[in-house]
Amino acid sequence: GHSRVDQLLMVEAQVLKLRAMPQASNLLAVKMTNGYVSIFDIEKRPKFSDDVAAMVPDVKLRGHRKAGFGLAWNPSTLGFIASGGDDQLVCYWDIDAVSDPEENGGNASGDVRPLHSFSGHSDAVHEVAWHSSQDHLLGSVSEDKSFRLWDTRTNHVAQVVEDAHRGGVYGVDFHPVASYQFATCGAD
């Protein structure tokens, strides 16, 4: 009795994770089993529809070869989003690149390629998180037991903590105020 369905959004595959953009909560990122991250502007969508045309996302983020659960909007940089996948990659995109086909390799179809794909994990990347105040820092954790801190200014790894846990690492988050603190959680 305390909640109700206000809008129903049909998508093309099973949903693994859902995130609303912090700066514009009408933009939803939906990570699906097909490996894509789809962006939907729910203000442009009908409240309830089972029309197949309504399933087409406003923006489709490509870059992963497999699905995965990691998904995070950058809290400081409007339109930047990162994803971790079972393909051992960490990708990040600028969803505004779709409006500039030149930046998106001449593609104006709504598909956006990643600004960069990081490789270095040796197993599935379970979670990603942007630093709360340093918008160029992106953390990732993996089944390979490690934490990696990526610097998007140089597109290289800035720090690696091997064996951060005795088993797979499933979560990471940065402290909202203390710049040098983050937490991870894992199977151990």
PDB file of C-alpha atoms in Angstrom:
ATOM      1  CA  GLY A   1       0.000   0.000   0.000  1.00  0.00           C
ATOM      2  CA  HIS A   2       2.982   2.369   0.233  1.00  0.00           C
ATOM      3  CA  SER A   3       4.124   2.187  -3.380  1.00  0.00           C
ATOM      4  CA  ARG A   4       2.645   1.884  -6.838  1.00  0.00           C
ATOM      5  CA  VAL A   5       3.813   1.282 -10.387  1.00  0.00           C
ATOM      6  CA  ASP A   6       4.056   4.693 -12.058  1.00  0.00           C
ATOM      7  CA  GLN A   7       5.634   3.614 -15.331  1.00  0.00           C
ATOM      8  CA  LEU A   8       6.365   0.343 -17.098  1.00  0.00           C
ATOM      9  CA  LEU A   9       9.340   0.091 -19.447  1.00  0.00           C
ATOM     10  CA  MET A  10       9.748  -2.972 -21.647  1.00  0.00           C
ATOM     11  CA  VAL A  11      13.306  -3.839 -22.764  1.00  0.00           C
ATOM     12  CA  GLU A  12      14.798  -6.284 -25.271  1.00  0.00           C
ATOM     13  CA  ALA A  13      16.569  -8.664 -22.849  1.00  0.00           C
ATOM     14  CA  GLN A  14      16.730  -9.641 -19.177  1.00  0.00           C
ATOM     15  CA  VAL A  15      17.839  -6.794 -16.918  1.00  0.00           C
ATOM     16  CA  LEU A  16      20.970  -7.282 -14.799  1.00  0.00           C
ATOM     17  CA  LYS A  17      21.295  -3.778 -13.343  1.00  0.00           C
ATOM     18  CA  LEU A  18      19.473  -0.445 -13.462  1.00  0.00           C
ATOM     19  CA  ARG A  19      20.887   2.986 -12.597  1.00  0.00           C
ATOM     20  CA  ALA A  20      19.362   6.485 -12.767  1.00  0.00           C
ATOM     21  CA  MET A  21      21.688   9.334 -13.734  1.00  0.00           C
ATOM     22  CA  PRO A  22      22.287  11.417 -10.578  1.00  0.00           C
ATOM     23  CA  GLN A  23      22.145  14.734 -12.471  1.00  0.00           C
ATOM     24  CA  ALA A  24      19.053  13.816 -14.525  1.00  0.00           C
ATOM     25  CA  SER A  25      16.923  11.099 -12.930  1.00  0.00           C
ATOM     26  CA  ASN A  26      14.776  10.793 -16.066  1.00  0.00           C
ATOM     27  CA  LEU A  27      17.725   9.040 -17.770  1.00  0.00           C
ATOM     28  CA  LEU A  28      17.923   5.358 -16.899  1.00  0.00           C
ATOM     29  CA  ALA A  29      20.816   3.065 -17.775  1.00  0.00           C
ATOM     30  CA  VAL A  30      19.753  -0.566 -18.140  1.00  0.00           C
ATOM     31  CA  LYS A  31      22.409  -3.293 -18.283  1.00  0.00           C
ATOM     32  CA  MET A  32      21.098  -6.417 -19.980  1.00  0.00           C
ATOM     33  CA  THR A  33      22.113 -10.009 -20.631  1.00  0.00           C
ATOM     34  CA  ASN A  34      22.838  -9.182 -24.291  1.00  0.00           C
ATOM     35  CA  GLY A  35      25.927  -7.203 -23.191  1.00  0.00           C
ATOM     36  CA  TYR A  36      24.539  -3.773 -24.078  1.00  0.00           C
ATOM     37  CA  VAL A  37      23.827  -0.861 -21.815  1.00  0.00           C
ATOM     38  CA  SER A  38      20.704   0.921 -23.002  1.00  0.00           C
ATOM     39  CA  ILE A  39      19.811   4.484 -22.038  1.00  0.00           C
ATOM     40  CA  PHE A  40      16.139   5.422 -21.820  1.00  0.00           C
ATOM     41  CA  ASP A  41      14.692   8.888 -21.254  1.00  0.00           C
ATOM     42  CA  ILE A  42      11.551   7.939 -19.348  1.00  0.00           C
ATOM     43  CA  GLU A  43      10.034  11.406 -19.821  1.00  0.00           C
ATOM     44  CA  LYS A  44       9.805  10.665 -23.567  1.00  0.00           C
ATOM     45  CA  ARG A  45       8.108   7.301 -23.026  1.00  0.00           C
ATOM     46  CA  PRO A  46       4.482   6.377 -22.449  1.00  0.00           C
ATOM     47  CA  LYS A  47       3.601   5.434 -18.888  1.00  0.00           C
ATOM     48  CA  PHE A  48       2.377   1.957 -19.862  1.00  0.00           C
ATOM     49  CA  SER A  49       2.976   0.324 -23.218  1.00  0.00           C
ATOM     50  CA  ASP A  50       3.748  -3.092 -24.618  1.00  0.00           C
ATOM     51  CA  ASP A  51       4.500  -1.612 -28.045  1.00  0.00           C
ATOM     52  CA  VAL A  52       7.723  -3.065 -29.475  1.00  0.00           C
ATOM     53  CA  ALA A  53       8.745   0.392 -30.766  1.00  0.00           C
ATOM     54  CA  ALA A  54       8.825   1.640 -27.153  1.00  0.00           C
ATOM     55  CA  MET A  55      11.552  -0.945 -26.418  1.00  0.00           C
ATOM     56  CA  VAL A  56      14.081   0.854 -28.631  1.00  0.00           C
ATOM     57  CA  PRO A  57      16.496   2.776 -26.377  1.00  0.00           C
ATOM     58  CA  ASP A  58      17.430   6.417 -26.921  1.00  0.00           C
ATOM     59  CA  VAL A  59      21.104   5.415 -26.792  1.00  0.00           C
ATOM     60  CA  LYS A  60      22.733   1.978 -26.958  1.00  0.00           C
ATOM     61  CA  LEU A  61      26.210   1.628 -25.459  1.00  0.00           C
ATOM     62  CA  ARG A  62      28.336  -1.001 -27.178  1.00  0.00           C
ATOM     63  CA  GLY A  63      31.761  -2.268 -26.188  1.00  0.00           C
ATOM     64  CA  HIS A  64      31.298  -5.429 -24.155  1.00  0.00           C
ATOM     65  CA  ARG A  65      31.382  -8.872 -25.746  1.00  0.00           C
ATOM     66  CA  LYS A  66      29.581 -10.460 -22.775  1.00  0.00           C
ATOM     67  CA  ALA A  67      27.090  -9.427 -20.121  1.00  0.00           C
ATOM     68  CA  GLY A  68      27.972  -8.435 -16.565  1.00  0.00           C
ATOM     69  CA  PHE A  69      26.691  -6.564 -13.552  1.00  0.00           C
ATOM     70  CA  GLY A  70      28.990  -3.536 -13.111  1.00  0.00           C
ATOM     71  CA  LEU A  71      27.307  -0.204 -13.906  1.00  0.00           C
ATOM     72  CA  ALA A  72      27.862   3.300 -12.512  1.00  0.00           C
ATOM     73  CA  TRP A  73      27.158   6.894 -13.551  1.00  0.00           C
ATOM     74  CA  ASN A  74      29.888   9.437 -12.868  1.00  0.00           C
ATOM     75  CA  PRO A  75      28.569  11.647 -10.023  1.00  0.00           C
ATOM     76  CA  SER A  76      30.573  14.676 -11.228  1.00  0.00           C
ATOM     77  CA  THR A  77      30.756  14.506 -15.031  1.00  0.00           C
ATOM     78  CA  LEU A  78      27.384  14.727 -16.738  1.00  0.00           C
ATOM     79  CA  GLY A  79      26.740  11.860 -19.163  1.00  0.00           C
ATOM     80  CA  PHE A  80      29.745   9.684 -18.263  1.00  0.00           C
ATOM     81  CA  ILE A  81      28.916   6.085 -17.391  1.00  0.00           C
ATOM     82  CA  ALA A  82      31.079   3.009 -16.786  1.00  0.00           C
ATOM     83  CA  SER A  83      30.426  -0.694 -17.003  1.00  0.00           C
ATOM     84  CA  GLY A  84      32.200  -3.897 -16.042  1.00  0.00           C
ATOM     85  CA  GLY A  85      31.583  -7.161 -17.814  1.00  0.00           C
ATOM     86  CA  ASP A  86      32.130 -10.888 -17.821  1.00  0.00           C
ATOM     87  CA  ASP A  87      34.510 -10.231 -20.755  1.00  0.00           C
ATOM     88  CA  GLN A  88      37.062  -8.877 -18.200  1.00  0.00           C
ATOM     89  CA  LEU A  89      36.699  -5.333 -19.588  1.00  0.00           C
ATOM     90  CA  VAL A  90      35.863  -2.029 -17.968  1.00  0.00           C
ATOM     91  CA  CYS A  91      34.359   0.416 -20.472  1.00  0.00           C
ATOM     92  CA  TYR A  92      33.314   4.012 -20.095  1.00  0.00           C
ATOM     93  CA  TRP A  93      31.242   6.205 -22.373  1.00  0.00           C
ATOM     94  CA  ASP A  94      30.028   9.744 -22.829  1.00  0.00           C
ATOM     95  CA  ILE A  95      26.354   9.395 -23.762  1.00  0.00           C
ATOM     96  CA  ASP A  96      26.430  12.887 -25.266  1.00  0.00           C
ATOM     97  CA  ALA A  97      28.816  11.580 -27.969  1.00  0.00           C
ATOM     98  CA  VAL A  98      25.779  10.361 -29.902  1.00  0.00           C
ATOM     99  CA  SER A  99      24.909  13.996 -30.655  1.00  0.00           C
ATOM    100  CA  ASP A 100      28.311  14.510 -32.280  1.00  0.00           C
ATOM    101  CA  PRO A 101      28.747  11.810 -34.952  1.00  0.00           C
ATOM    102  CA  GLU A 102      32.340  12.894 -35.594  1.00  0.00           C
ATOM    103  CA  GLU A 103      33.303  12.011 -32.012  1.00  0.00           C
ATOM    104  CA  ASN A 104      31.406   8.741 -32.341  1.00  0.00           C
ATOM    105  CA  GLY A 105      33.245   7.511 -35.440  1.00  0.00           C
ATOM    106  CA  GLY A 106      30.670   8.954 -37.830  1.00  0.00           C
ATOM    107  CA  ASN A 107      27.849   7.002 -36.187  1.00  0.00           C
ATOM    108  CA  ALA A 108      24.659   8.996 -35.653  1.00  0.00           C
ATOM    109  CA  SER A 109      22.356   6.003 -35.107  1.00  0.00           C
ATOM    110  CA  GLY A 110      22.126   6.217 -31.313  1.00  0.00           C
ATOM    111  CA  ASP A 111      24.881   3.647 -30.781  1.00  0.00           C
ATOM    112  CA  VAL A 112      27.874   4.867 -28.816  1.00  0.00           C
ATOM    113  CA  ARG A 113      31.266   3.195 -28.676  1.00  0.00           C
ATOM    114  CA  PRO A 114      33.280   3.485 -25.451  1.00  0.00           C
ATOM    115  CA  LEU A 115      35.691   6.354 -24.973  1.00  0.00           C
ATOM    116  CA  HIS A 116      38.038   3.660 -23.706  1.00  0.00           C
ATOM    117  CA  SER A 117      38.022  -0.014 -22.708  1.00  0.00           C
ATOM    118  CA  PHE A 118      40.351  -1.000 -19.890  1.00  0.00           C
ATOM    119  CA  SER A 119      41.804  -4.491 -19.768  1.00  0.00           C
ATOM    120  CA  GLY A 120      43.837  -5.942 -16.919  1.00  0.00           C
ATOM    121  CA  HIS A 121      41.453  -8.089 -14.924  1.00  0.00           C
ATOM    122  CA  SER A 122      41.854 -11.815 -15.528  1.00  0.00           C
ATOM    123  CA  ASP A 123      38.239 -12.720 -14.742  1.00  0.00           C
ATOM    124  CA  ALA A 124      34.738 -11.202 -14.760  1.00  0.00           C
ATOM    125  CA  VAL A 125      34.459  -7.589 -13.563  1.00  0.00           C
ATOM    126  CA  HIS A 126      31.617  -7.563 -11.041  1.00  0.00           C
ATOM    127  CA  GLU A 127      31.369  -3.876 -10.123  1.00  0.00           C
ATOM    128  CA  VAL A 128      32.620  -0.427 -11.057  1.00  0.00           C
ATOM    129  CA  ALA A 129      32.450   2.871  -9.155  1.00  0.00           C
ATOM    130  CA  TRP A 130      33.508   6.426  -9.928  1.00  0.00           C
ATOM    131  CA  HIS A 131      35.442   8.360  -7.294  1.00  0.00           C
ATOM    132  CA  SER A 132      33.160  10.787  -5.488  1.00  0.00           C
ATOM    133  CA  SER A 133      35.281  13.916  -6.027  1.00  0.00           C
ATOM    134  CA  GLN A 134      38.020  12.994  -8.533  1.00  0.00           C
ATOM    135  CA  ASP A 135      35.905  12.505 -11.646  1.00  0.00           C
ATOM    136  CA  HIS A 136      38.776  10.939 -13.607  1.00  0.00           C
ATOM    137  CA  LEU A 137      39.206   8.000 -11.214  1.00  0.00           C
ATOM    138  CA  LEU A 138      37.266   4.790 -11.749  1.00  0.00           C
ATOM    139  CA  GLY A 139      37.490   1.701  -9.549  1.00  0.00           C
ATOM    140  CA  SER A 140      36.725  -1.872 -10.567  1.00  0.00           C
ATOM    141  CA  VAL A 141      36.635  -5.222  -8.769  1.00  0.00           C
ATOM    142  CA  SER A 142      36.685  -8.702 -10.179  1.00  0.00           C
ATOM    143  CA  GLU A 143      36.338 -12.412  -9.645  1.00  0.00           C
ATOM    144  CA  ASP A 144      40.173 -12.391  -9.945  1.00  0.00           C
ATOM    145  CA  LYS A 145      40.242 -11.086  -6.306  1.00  0.00           C
ATOM    146  CA  SER A 146      41.665  -7.676  -7.285  1.00  0.00           C
ATOM    147  CA  PHE A 147      40.766  -3.996  -7.110  1.00  0.00           C
ATOM    148  CA  ARG A 148      41.969  -1.692  -9.881  1.00  0.00           C
ATOM    149  CA  LEU A 149      41.944   2.096  -9.955  1.00  0.00           C
ATOM    150  CA  TRP A 150      41.847   3.475 -13.498  1.00  0.00           C
ATOM    151  CA  ASP A 151      42.764   7.050 -14.504  1.00  0.00           C
ATOM    152  CA  THR A 152      40.641   8.235 -17.428  1.00  0.00           C
ATOM    153  CA  ARG A 153      43.019  11.155 -18.094  1.00  0.00           C
ATOM    154  CA  THR A 154      45.767   8.726 -19.149  1.00  0.00           C
ATOM    155  CA  ASN A 155      43.610   5.629 -19.800  1.00  0.00           C
ATOM    156  CA  HIS A 156      45.968   3.528 -17.685  1.00  0.00           C
ATOM    157  CA  VAL A 157      45.721   1.743 -14.374  1.00  0.00           C
ATOM    158  CA  ALA A 158      46.774   4.004 -11.480  1.00  0.00           C
ATOM    159  CA  GLN A 159      46.778   1.394  -8.719  1.00  0.00           C
ATOM    160  CA  VAL A 160      46.249  -2.349  -8.353  1.00  0.00           C
ATOM    161  CA  VAL A 161      45.480  -4.242  -5.168  1.00  0.00           C
ATOM    162  CA  GLU A 162      46.021  -7.921  -5.981  1.00  0.00           C
ATOM    163  CA  ASP A 163      44.382 -10.396  -3.608  1.00  0.00           C
ATOM    164  CA  ALA A 164      42.174  -7.711  -2.087  1.00  0.00           C
ATOM    165  CA  HIS A 165      40.047 -10.643  -0.885  1.00  0.00           C
ATOM    166  CA  ARG A 166      40.488 -14.403  -0.579  1.00  0.00           C
ATOM    167  CA  GLY A 167      37.741 -14.918  -3.181  1.00  0.00           C
ATOM    168  CA  GLY A 168      35.984 -12.958  -5.872  1.00  0.00           C
ATOM    169  CA  VAL A 169      35.337  -9.265  -5.186  1.00  0.00           C
ATOM    170  CA  TYR A 170      31.725  -8.220  -5.777  1.00  0.00           C
ATOM    171  CA  GLY A 171      31.380  -4.622  -4.642  1.00  0.00           C
ATOM    172  CA  VAL A 172      33.326  -1.362  -4.490  1.00  0.00           C
ATOM    173  CA  ASP A 173      32.424   2.153  -3.420  1.00  0.00           C
ATOM    174  CA  PHE A 174      34.342   5.329  -2.671  1.00  0.00           C
ATOM    175  CA  HIS A 175      33.834   7.324   0.505  1.00  0.00           C
ATOM    176  CA  PRO A 176      31.676  10.385  -0.269  1.00  0.00           C
ATOM    177  CA  VAL A 177      33.993  12.812   1.583  1.00  0.00           C
ATOM    178  CA  ALA A 178      37.315  11.145   2.479  1.00  0.00           C
ATOM    179  CA  SER A 179      39.242  11.283  -0.822  1.00  0.00           C
ATOM    180  CA  TYR A 180      41.619   8.404  -0.031  1.00  0.00           C
ATOM    181  CA  GLN A 181      39.111   5.855   1.259  1.00  0.00           C
ATOM    182  CA  PHE A 182      37.162   3.167  -0.523  1.00  0.00           C
ATOM    183  CA  ALA A 183      35.557  -0.100   0.498  1.00  0.00           C
ATOM    184  CA  THR A 184      35.272  -3.476  -1.195  1.00  0.00           C
ATOM    185  CA  CYS A 185      33.347  -6.631  -0.377  1.00  0.00           C
ATOM    186  CA  GLY A 186      33.802 -10.167  -1.568  1.00  0.00           C
ATOM    187  CA  ALA A 187      33.022 -13.849  -1.369  1.00  0.00           C
ATOM    188  CA  ASP A 188      35.205 -14.212   1.733  1.00  0.00           C
TER     189      ASP A 188
END
